[in-house]
Amino acid sequence: MVDLRPTSETTRELRAVGLRPTRQRLALARLLFGHGNRHVTAESLYDRTQETGIKVSLATVYNTLHQFTSAGLLRQVVVDSTRSYFDTNIEDHHHFYFEDSGEIADIPNDRINSIAPTDLPADTEISRVDIVVRLRGAR
Amino acid sequence: MVDLRPTSETTRELRAVGLRPTRQRLALARLLFGHGNRHVTAESLYDRTQETGIKVSLATVYNTLHQFTSAGLLRQVVVDSTRSYFDTNIEDHHHFYFEDSGEIADIPNDRINSIAPTDLPADTEISRVDIVVRLRGAR
DNA sequence: GTGTTTGCAAAGTGTTTGCAATTTA
DNA sequence: TAAATTGCAAACACTTTGCAAACAC
């Protein structure tokens, strides 16, 4: 017998990457992917769930962010050695980091990803090139 | 009366940046600056003090690394959101990060530091541009 | 029903801090 | 001796984990 229940877009996307579409994962996915590119920390995402009335624990937010990252739905951004940032934009691009506020933003019209150092150490391959333009001042 | 005690190079350098040349700071400075460029974490530097028989606490290693950084003798490198790395090379340059081992190395013949995004957000100025080439494989 | 996921609280990791004792100048 | 520095242990911030209860299929 075929399952005829309505299946949302998000439900399908989670299934597509092998994750059960649980209530918590669906809610987090909608927060993350429903409104353009986002840069979040576990804490900031958890805060949004609380404001929105979503019932989920902080531990589950951490776990879910990592599961989404492993599944290729998110990318982790390293700019600060005290917090982990996650980016919903998984395309090749780089970041501004606002030192004063701790915020992150994608560098628009990013033309600097053609960097490919030729002299790599023996037996290594590039996993990724991260460029962070650290800014002082507004925002 | 003039102080005629022998004053080492390191002693003078510490005084020059306004830090009292204490036994601990001298020993750490010698470990850090005595043998070419180094990339250390507080823990790795502390381990070296223990091997070398230098008596210093881990808290002092942390404090000293930050004091040296504020004084411009070290540069902090962000590559991993769990550990803080410090680099004795304070010139403008970038890094390889060996994901497998957690090690850092300067990118040799670094010709990629001329990146200066033109479209900066309003009222900001560049504090620094960090480029990390993340590698998988050997080392 | 069976295996997966969740939530909680406890444990973990790297780092910072308060303060008395020590050292430097 | 006055001020700066150290070491210790306790506190901290962020993150991960163990396990029983809840959930998805």
Short mmCIF file of N, CA, C and O in Angstrom, two decimals, chain A residues 14-132:
data_model
loop_
_atom_site.label_atom_id
_atom_site.label_comp_id
_atom_site.label_asym_id
_atom_site.label_seq_id
_atom_site.Cartn_x
_atom_site.Cartn_y
_atom_site.Cartn_z
N LEU A 14 14.88 16.03 3.83
CA LEU A 14 15.55 15.31 4.91
C LEU A 14 15.70 13.84 4.57
O LEU A 14 16.77 13.26 4.72
N ARG A 15 14.64 13.26 4.08
CA ARG A 15 14.72 11.86 3.68
C ARG A 15 15.80 11.66 2.63
O ARG A 15 16.54 10.68 2.65
N ALA A 16 15.90 12.61 1.72
CA ALA A 16 16.87 12.49 0.63
C ALA A 16 18.31 12.37 1.14
O ALA A 16 19.15 11.76 0.50
N VAL A 17 18.58 12.96 2.30
CA VAL A 17 19.93 12.85 2.83
C VAL A 17 20.01 11.80 3.94
O VAL A 17 21.00 11.73 4.67
N GLY A 18 18.96 11.01 4.06
CA GLY A 18 19.00 9.89 4.98
C GLY A 18 18.70 10.22 6.43
O GLY A 18 19.11 9.51 7.34
N LEU A 19 17.99 11.34 6.65
CA LEU A 19 17.65 11.71 8.03
C LEU A 19 16.14 11.62 8.22
O LEU A 19 15.37 12.13 7.40
N ARG A 20 15.74 10.97 9.27
CA ARG A 20 14.30 10.87 9.56
C ARG A 20 13.74 12.26 9.80
O ARG A 20 14.28 13.02 10.59
N PRO A 21 12.66 12.57 9.15
CA PRO A 21 12.04 13.89 9.33
C PRO A 21 11.28 13.98 10.63
O PRO A 21 10.06 13.94 10.65
N THR A 22 12.01 14.12 11.70
CA THR A 22 11.35 14.23 13.01
C THR A 22 10.85 15.65 13.20
O THR A 22 11.23 16.56 12.47
N ARG A 23 9.98 15.82 14.18
CA ARG A 23 9.41 17.14 14.44
C ARG A 23 10.52 18.18 14.64
O ARG A 23 10.50 19.26 14.05
N GLN A 24 11.54 17.80 15.45
CA GLN A 24 12.61 18.75 15.74
C GLN A 24 13.44 19.08 14.50
O GLN A 24 13.74 20.25 14.23
N ARG A 25 13.79 18.07 13.74
CA ARG A 25 14.62 18.33 12.56
C ARG A 25 13.85 19.16 11.52
O ARG A 25 14.43 20.04 10.87
N LEU A 26 12.55 18.86 11.40
CA LEU A 26 11.76 19.65 10.45
C LEU A 26 11.71 21.11 10.86
O LEU A 26 11.91 22.02 10.05
N ALA A 27 11.46 21.34 12.14
CA ALA A 27 11.35 22.71 12.63
C ALA A 27 12.68 23.45 12.43
O ALA A 27 12.70 24.60 11.96
N LEU A 28 13.78 22.80 12.77
CA LEU A 28 15.08 23.45 12.63
C LEU A 28 15.39 23.70 11.15
O LEU A 28 15.89 24.77 10.79
N ALA A 29 15.09 22.73 10.31
CA ALA A 29 15.34 22.90 8.87
C ALA A 29 14.56 24.09 8.36
O ALA A 29 15.08 24.89 7.56
N ARG A 30 13.34 24.25 8.81
CA ARG A 30 12.54 25.38 8.32
C ARG A 30 13.10 26.70 8.80
O ARG A 30 13.11 27.69 8.06
N LEU A 31 13.56 26.73 10.04
CA LEU A 31 14.19 27.96 10.53
C LEU A 31 15.43 28.28 9.71
O LEU A 31 15.69 29.42 9.34
N LEU A 32 16.20 27.26 9.43
CA LEU A 32 17.48 27.47 8.76
C LEU A 32 17.32 27.82 7.29
O LEU A 32 17.95 28.74 6.78
N PHE A 33 16.48 27.04 6.60
CA PHE A 33 16.46 27.15 5.14
C PHE A 33 15.25 27.91 4.60
O PHE A 33 15.13 28.10 3.40
N GLY A 34 14.38 28.34 5.49
CA GLY A 34 13.15 28.97 5.02
C GLY A 34 13.28 30.44 4.63
O GLY A 34 12.39 31.01 4.04
N HIS A 35 14.38 31.07 5.00
CA HIS A 35 14.43 32.52 4.80
C HIS A 35 15.79 33.01 4.34
O HIS A 35 16.39 33.85 4.99
N GLY A 36 16.27 32.48 3.24
CA GLY A 36 17.55 32.97 2.73
C GLY A 36 18.73 32.47 3.53
O GLY A 36 18.58 31.69 4.47
N ASN A 37 19.92 32.93 3.17
CA ASN A 37 21.12 32.44 3.82
C ASN A 37 21.25 32.95 5.24
O ASN A 37 20.97 34.09 5.54
N ARG A 38 21.67 32.08 6.06
CA ARG A 38 21.78 32.36 7.48
C ARG A 38 23.13 31.92 8.01
O ARG A 38 23.69 30.92 7.57
N HIS A 39 23.61 32.67 9.00
CA HIS A 39 24.78 32.24 9.75
C HIS A 39 24.35 32.10 11.19
O HIS A 39 23.94 33.08 11.81
N VAL A 40 24.45 30.91 11.71
CA VAL A 40 23.95 30.68 13.07
C VAL A 40 25.00 29.99 13.95
O VAL A 40 25.91 29.34 13.45
N THR A 41 24.83 30.15 15.23
CA THR A 41 25.54 29.32 16.19
C THR A 41 24.47 28.43 16.82
O THR A 41 23.27 28.71 16.69
N ALA A 42 24.89 27.38 17.50
CA ALA A 42 23.93 26.51 18.17
C ALA A 42 23.06 27.35 19.09
O ALA A 42 21.82 27.23 19.10
N GLU A 43 23.69 28.21 19.82
CA GLU A 43 22.98 29.06 20.78
C GLU A 43 21.98 29.98 20.10
O GLU A 43 20.83 30.10 20.54
N SER A 44 22.39 30.63 19.01
CA SER A 44 21.48 31.58 18.36
C SER A 44 20.30 30.85 17.74
O SER A 44 19.17 31.33 17.77
N LEU A 45 20.54 29.67 17.21
CA LEU A 45 19.44 28.89 16.62
C LEU A 45 18.50 28.41 17.72
O LEU A 45 17.27 28.46 17.58
N TYR A 46 19.09 27.99 18.81
CA TYR A 46 18.27 27.56 19.95
C TYR A 46 17.39 28.70 20.45
O TYR A 46 16.22 28.53 20.71
N ASP A 47 17.97 29.90 20.53
CA ASP A 47 17.20 31.07 20.96
C ASP A 47 16.01 31.29 20.04
O ASP A 47 14.90 31.60 20.51
N ARG A 48 16.22 31.12 18.73
CA ARG A 48 15.12 31.31 17.80
C ARG A 48 14.03 30.26 18.00
O ARG A 48 12.84 30.57 17.87
N THR A 49 14.42 29.05 18.34
CA THR A 49 13.37 28.05 18.61
C THR A 49 12.53 28.46 19.81
O THR A 49 11.33 28.27 19.81
N GLN A 50 13.18 29.03 20.80
CA GLN A 50 12.45 29.42 22.00
C GLN A 50 11.48 30.55 21.70
O GLN A 50 10.33 30.52 22.13
N GLU A 51 11.95 31.53 20.92
CA GLU A 51 11.07 32.64 20.53
C GLU A 51 9.88 32.14 19.71
O GLU A 51 8.77 32.66 19.80
N THR A 52 10.14 31.14 18.88
CA THR A 52 9.13 30.65 17.95
C THR A 52 8.23 29.60 18.59
O THR A 52 7.27 29.14 17.97
N GLY A 53 8.54 29.22 19.81
CA GLY A 53 7.71 28.24 20.49
C GLY A 53 7.98 26.80 20.09
O GLY A 53 7.19 25.91 20.38
N ILE A 54 9.13 26.58 19.42
CA ILE A 54 9.48 25.21 19.04
C ILE A 54 10.08 24.51 20.24
O ILE A 54 10.96 25.04 20.90
N LYS A 55 9.59 23.31 20.51
CA LYS A 55 10.13 22.58 21.65
C LYS A 55 11.28 21.67 21.20
O LYS A 55 11.07 20.69 20.51
N VAL A 56 12.46 22.04 21.62
CA VAL A 56 13.65 21.27 21.26
C VAL A 56 14.73 21.59 22.28
O VAL A 56 14.77 22.70 22.82
N SER A 57 15.57 20.63 22.56
CA SER A 57 16.62 20.88 23.55
C SER A 57 17.88 21.40 22.85
O SER A 57 18.09 21.19 21.66
N LEU A 58 18.72 22.06 23.65
CA LEU A 58 19.97 22.59 23.09
C LEU A 58 20.84 21.45 22.56
O LEU A 58 21.47 21.59 21.51
N ALA A 59 20.84 20.32 23.25
CA ALA A 59 21.65 19.19 22.79
C ALA A 59 21.20 18.74 21.41
O ALA A 59 22.03 18.42 20.55
N THR A 60 19.91 18.74 21.19
CA THR A 60 19.40 18.33 19.87
C THR A 60 19.77 19.35 18.81
O THR A 60 20.06 18.99 17.66
N VAL A 61 19.80 20.62 19.16
CA VAL A 61 20.23 21.63 18.20
C VAL A 61 21.68 21.37 17.78
O VAL A 61 22.00 21.35 16.59
N TYR A 62 22.53 21.12 18.76
CA TYR A 62 23.92 20.78 18.44
C TYR A 62 23.99 19.55 17.53
O TYR A 62 24.67 19.56 16.50
N ASN A 63 23.31 18.51 17.94
CA ASN A 63 23.36 17.27 17.15
C ASN A 63 22.85 17.50 15.73
O ASN A 63 23.46 17.05 14.76
N THR A 64 21.75 18.22 15.64
CA THR A 64 21.14 18.45 14.33
C THR A 64 22.05 19.28 13.43
O THR A 64 22.21 18.98 12.24
N LEU A 65 22.67 20.31 13.99
CA LEU A 65 23.59 21.11 13.17
C LEU A 65 24.71 20.24 12.61
O LEU A 65 25.08 20.36 11.44
N HIS A 66 25.21 19.34 13.42
CA HIS A 66 26.28 18.46 12.92
C HIS A 66 25.77 17.45 11.91
O HIS A 66 26.45 17.17 10.92
N GLN A 67 24.57 16.93 12.14
CA GLN A 67 24.01 15.99 11.17
C GLN A 67 23.78 16.70 9.84
O GLN A 67 24.10 16.16 8.78
N PHE A 68 23.24 17.90 9.89
CA PHE A 68 23.01 18.66 8.65
C PHE A 68 24.34 18.96 7.95
O PHE A 68 24.44 18.93 6.74
N THR A 69 25.35 19.24 8.74
CA THR A 69 26.66 19.52 8.16
C THR A 69 27.23 18.28 7.48
O THR A 69 27.70 18.34 6.34
N SER A 70 27.14 17.14 8.16
CA SER A 70 27.63 15.90 7.56
C SER A 70 26.86 15.56 6.29
O SER A 70 27.41 15.02 5.33
N ALA A 71 25.58 15.90 6.30
CA ALA A 71 24.73 15.60 5.15
C ALA A 71 24.95 16.59 4.01
O ALA A 71 24.36 16.45 2.94
N GLY A 72 25.77 17.61 4.26
CA GLY A 72 26.05 18.58 3.21
C GLY A 72 25.03 19.69 3.08
O GLY A 72 25.03 20.43 2.10
N LEU A 73 24.16 19.82 4.07
CA LEU A 73 23.15 20.88 4.00
C LEU A 73 23.67 22.18 4.61
O LEU A 73 23.14 23.26 4.36
N LEU A 74 24.71 22.08 5.42
CA LEU A 74 25.29 23.24 6.08
C LEU A 74 26.80 23.18 5.93
O LEU A 74 27.37 22.12 5.67
N ARG A 75 27.41 24.32 6.17
CA ARG A 75 28.86 24.37 6.17
C ARG A 75 29.31 25.04 7.45
O ARG A 75 28.72 26.03 7.88
N GLN A 76 30.34 24.49 8.05
CA GLN A 76 30.85 25.07 9.29
C GLN A 76 31.87 26.15 8.94
O GLN A 76 32.67 25.96 8.03
N VAL A 77 31.82 27.26 9.64
CA VAL A 77 32.73 28.37 9.37
C VAL A 77 33.56 28.64 10.62
O VAL A 77 33.01 28.80 11.70
N VAL A 78 34.86 28.66 10.45
CA VAL A 78 35.73 28.89 11.60
C VAL A 78 36.25 30.32 11.57
O VAL A 78 37.03 30.69 10.70
N VAL A 79 35.80 31.13 12.50
CA VAL A 79 36.26 32.52 12.55
C VAL A 79 36.63 32.92 13.96
O VAL A 79 37.24 33.96 14.17
N ASP A 80 36.27 32.12 14.90
CA ASP A 80 36.37 32.50 16.29
C ASP A 80 36.61 31.20 17.05
O ASP A 80 35.92 30.21 16.83
N SER A 81 37.62 31.21 17.92
CA SER A 81 37.92 29.93 18.53
C SER A 81 37.09 29.65 19.77
O SER A 81 37.43 28.78 20.55
N THR A 82 35.99 30.34 19.94
CA THR A 82 35.15 30.00 21.09
C THR A 82 33.78 29.49 20.68
O THR A 82 33.10 28.87 21.46
N ARG A 83 33.37 29.78 19.48
CA ARG A 83 32.03 29.43 19.03
C ARG A 83 32.12 28.72 17.68
O ARG A 83 33.03 28.98 16.90
N SER A 84 31.13 27.88 17.39
CA SER A 84 31.04 27.28 16.06
C SER A 84 29.91 27.94 15.28
O SER A 84 28.78 27.99 15.75
N TYR A 85 30.25 28.42 14.09
CA TYR A 85 29.27 29.04 13.23
C TYR A 85 28.91 28.09 12.10
O TYR A 85 29.78 27.38 11.58
N PHE A 86 27.64 28.12 11.69
CA PHE A 86 27.19 27.30 10.58
C PHE A 86 26.54 28.22 9.55
O PHE A 86 25.83 29.17 9.90
N ASP A 87 26.77 27.87 8.29
CA ASP A 87 26.34 28.72 7.18
C ASP A 87 25.39 27.91 6.30
O ASP A 87 25.73 26.79 5.88
N THR A 88 24.23 28.46 6.00
CA THR A 88 23.30 27.74 5.13
C THR A 88 23.70 27.85 3.66
O THR A 88 23.13 27.17 2.82
N ASN A 89 24.66 28.71 3.38
CA ASN A 89 25.16 28.83 2.01
C ASN A 89 26.32 27.85 1.84
O ASN A 89 27.39 28.05 2.42
N ILE A 90 26.09 26.80 1.06
CA ILE A 90 27.14 25.78 0.94
C ILE A 90 27.95 25.93 -0.34
O ILE A 90 28.79 25.10 -0.66
N GLU A 91 27.70 27.01 -1.08
CA GLU A 91 28.50 27.24 -2.28
C GLU A 91 29.88 27.77 -1.88
O GLU A 91 30.10 28.22 -0.76
N ASP A 92 30.77 27.71 -2.84
CA ASP A 92 32.13 28.18 -2.64
C ASP A 92 32.11 29.70 -2.46
O ASP A 92 31.82 30.44 -3.40
N HIS A 93 32.41 30.15 -1.28
CA HIS A 93 32.39 31.59 -1.03
C HIS A 93 33.14 31.88 0.27
O HIS A 93 33.51 30.95 0.98
N HIS A 94 33.33 33.16 0.54
CA HIS A 94 34.12 33.52 1.71
C HIS A 94 33.39 34.51 2.60
O HIS A 94 32.26 34.89 2.30
N HIS A 95 34.06 34.90 3.70
CA HIS A 95 33.31 35.64 4.73
C HIS A 95 33.96 36.91 5.25
O HIS A 95 35.18 37.00 5.35
N PHE A 96 33.08 37.83 5.57
CA PHE A 96 33.46 38.95 6.42
C PHE A 96 33.21 38.50 7.85
O PHE A 96 32.23 37.80 8.12
N TYR A 97 34.07 38.93 8.74
CA TYR A 97 33.84 38.66 10.16
C TYR A 97 33.92 40.00 10.88
O TYR A 97 34.93 40.68 10.81
N PHE A 98 32.84 40.37 11.52
CA PHE A 98 32.79 41.64 12.26
C PHE A 98 33.33 41.39 13.66
O PHE A 98 32.64 40.82 14.51
N GLU A 99 34.55 41.80 13.87
CA GLU A 99 35.20 41.51 15.15
C GLU A 99 34.45 42.09 16.34
O GLU A 99 34.41 41.49 17.41
N ASP A 100 33.86 43.26 16.14
CA ASP A 100 33.19 43.93 17.25
C ASP A 100 31.94 43.19 17.71
O ASP A 100 31.69 43.05 18.90
N SER A 101 31.14 42.72 16.75
CA SER A 101 29.86 42.12 17.13
C SER A 101 29.89 40.59 17.10
O SER A 101 28.98 39.94 17.60
N GLY A 102 30.93 40.03 16.46
CA GLY A 102 30.96 38.58 16.33
C GLY A 102 30.09 38.05 15.20
O GLY A 102 29.91 36.85 15.05
N GLU A 103 29.55 38.96 14.38
CA GLU A 103 28.70 38.52 13.28
C GLU A 103 29.51 38.10 12.05
O GLU A 103 30.65 38.51 11.89
N ILE A 104 28.86 37.33 11.20
CA ILE A 104 29.45 36.86 9.96
C ILE A 104 28.58 37.28 8.80
O ILE A 104 27.36 37.34 8.94
N ALA A 105 29.18 37.56 7.66
CA ALA A 105 28.41 37.82 6.45
C ALA A 105 29.17 37.26 5.26
O ALA A 105 30.40 37.23 5.26
N ASP A 106 28.43 36.79 4.26
CA ASP A 106 29.09 36.33 3.05
C ASP A 106 29.70 37.52 2.34
O ASP A 106 29.13 38.62 2.35
N ILE A 107 30.85 37.33 1.73
CA ILE A 107 31.43 38.38 0.91
C ILE A 107 30.68 38.38 -0.42
O ILE A 107 30.65 37.37 -1.10
N PRO A 108 30.05 39.49 -0.75
CA PRO A 108 29.26 39.51 -1.99
C PRO A 108 30.17 39.62 -3.21
O PRO A 108 31.28 40.12 -3.11
N ASN A 109 29.68 39.13 -4.34
CA ASN A 109 30.44 39.20 -5.58
C ASN A 109 31.86 38.71 -5.39
O ASN A 109 32.83 39.34 -5.75
N ASP A 110 31.92 37.57 -4.81
CA ASP A 110 33.15 36.97 -4.35
C ASP A 110 33.98 36.50 -5.54
O ASP A 110 33.68 35.54 -6.20
N ARG A 111 35.06 37.22 -5.79
CA ARG A 111 35.88 36.85 -6.96
C ARG A 111 37.24 36.31 -6.54
O ARG A 111 38.19 36.33 -7.28
N ILE A 112 37.32 35.89 -5.30
CA ILE A 112 38.64 35.54 -4.79
C ILE A 112 38.81 34.06 -4.51
O ILE A 112 39.72 33.66 -3.84
N ASN A 113 37.93 33.23 -5.10
CA ASN A 113 38.09 31.82 -4.78
C ASN A 113 38.92 31.05 -5.80
O ASN A 113 38.92 29.84 -5.81
N SER A 114 39.62 31.78 -6.62
CA SER A 114 40.43 31.08 -7.60
C SER A 114 41.84 30.79 -7.07
O SER A 114 42.71 30.37 -7.79
N ILE A 115 42.03 31.04 -5.80
CA ILE A 115 43.33 30.79 -5.19
C ILE A 115 43.61 29.30 -5.10
O ILE A 115 42.87 28.55 -4.50
N ALA A 116 44.66 28.89 -5.71
CA ALA A 116 45.04 27.48 -5.64
C ALA A 116 46.54 27.38 -5.51
O ALA A 116 47.26 27.35 -6.49
N PRO A 117 47.04 27.39 -4.29
CA PRO A 117 48.49 27.32 -4.08
C PRO A 117 49.03 26.12 -4.82
O PRO A 117 48.46 25.04 -4.79
N THR A 118 50.10 26.32 -5.52
CA THR A 118 50.65 25.26 -6.34
C THR A 118 51.58 24.37 -5.54
O THR A 118 51.66 23.18 -5.78
N ASP A 119 52.27 24.96 -4.56
CA ASP A 119 53.26 24.19 -3.81
C ASP A 119 52.63 23.54 -2.58
O ASP A 119 52.91 23.92 -1.46
N LEU A 120 51.82 22.53 -2.82
CA LEU A 120 51.23 21.83 -1.68
C LEU A 120 52.26 20.87 -1.09
O LEU A 120 53.08 20.32 -1.80
N PRO A 121 52.18 20.68 0.22
CA PRO A 121 53.05 19.67 0.84
C PRO A 121 52.78 18.30 0.21
O PRO A 121 51.67 18.04 -0.27
N ALA A 122 53.79 17.45 0.25
CA ALA A 122 53.68 16.12 -0.37
C ALA A 122 52.48 15.34 0.17
O ALA A 122 52.15 15.43 1.36
N ASP A 123 51.86 14.60 -0.71
CA ASP A 123 50.77 13.69 -0.32
C ASP A 123 49.58 14.36 0.34
O ASP A 123 48.93 13.78 1.19
N THR A 124 49.32 15.60 -0.05
CA THR A 124 48.15 16.25 0.52
C THR A 124 47.25 16.72 -0.62
O THR A 124 47.70 16.89 -1.75
N GLU A 125 45.99 16.93 -0.28
CA GLU A 125 45.10 17.57 -1.23
C GLU A 125 44.28 18.60 -0.48
O GLU A 125 44.06 18.49 0.73
N ILE A 126 43.85 19.61 -1.23
CA ILE A 126 43.09 20.69 -0.60
C ILE A 126 41.70 20.21 -0.26
O ILE A 126 40.99 19.66 -1.09
N SER A 127 41.35 20.42 0.98
CA SER A 127 40.01 20.09 1.42
C SER A 127 39.11 21.30 1.18
O SER A 127 37.98 21.19 0.75
N ARG A 128 39.70 22.46 1.40
CA ARG A 128 38.93 23.69 1.28
C ARG A 128 39.86 24.88 1.51
O ARG A 128 40.83 24.76 2.24
N VAL A 129 39.56 26.00 0.91
CA VAL A 129 40.30 27.22 1.19
C VAL A 129 39.34 28.19 1.89
O VAL A 129 38.29 28.51 1.35
N ASP A 130 39.70 28.59 3.07
CA ASP A 130 38.86 29.52 3.81
C ASP A 130 39.50 30.90 3.83
O ASP A 130 40.66 31.04 4.21
N ILE A 131 38.73 31.89 3.43
CA ILE A 131 39.23 33.26 3.51
C ILE A 131 38.29 34.05 4.40
O ILE A 131 37.07 34.04 4.20
N VAL A 132 38.85 34.68 5.39
CA VAL A 132 38.06 35.50 6.30
C VAL A 132 38.63 36.91 6.30
O VAL A 132 39.80 37.11 6.65
#
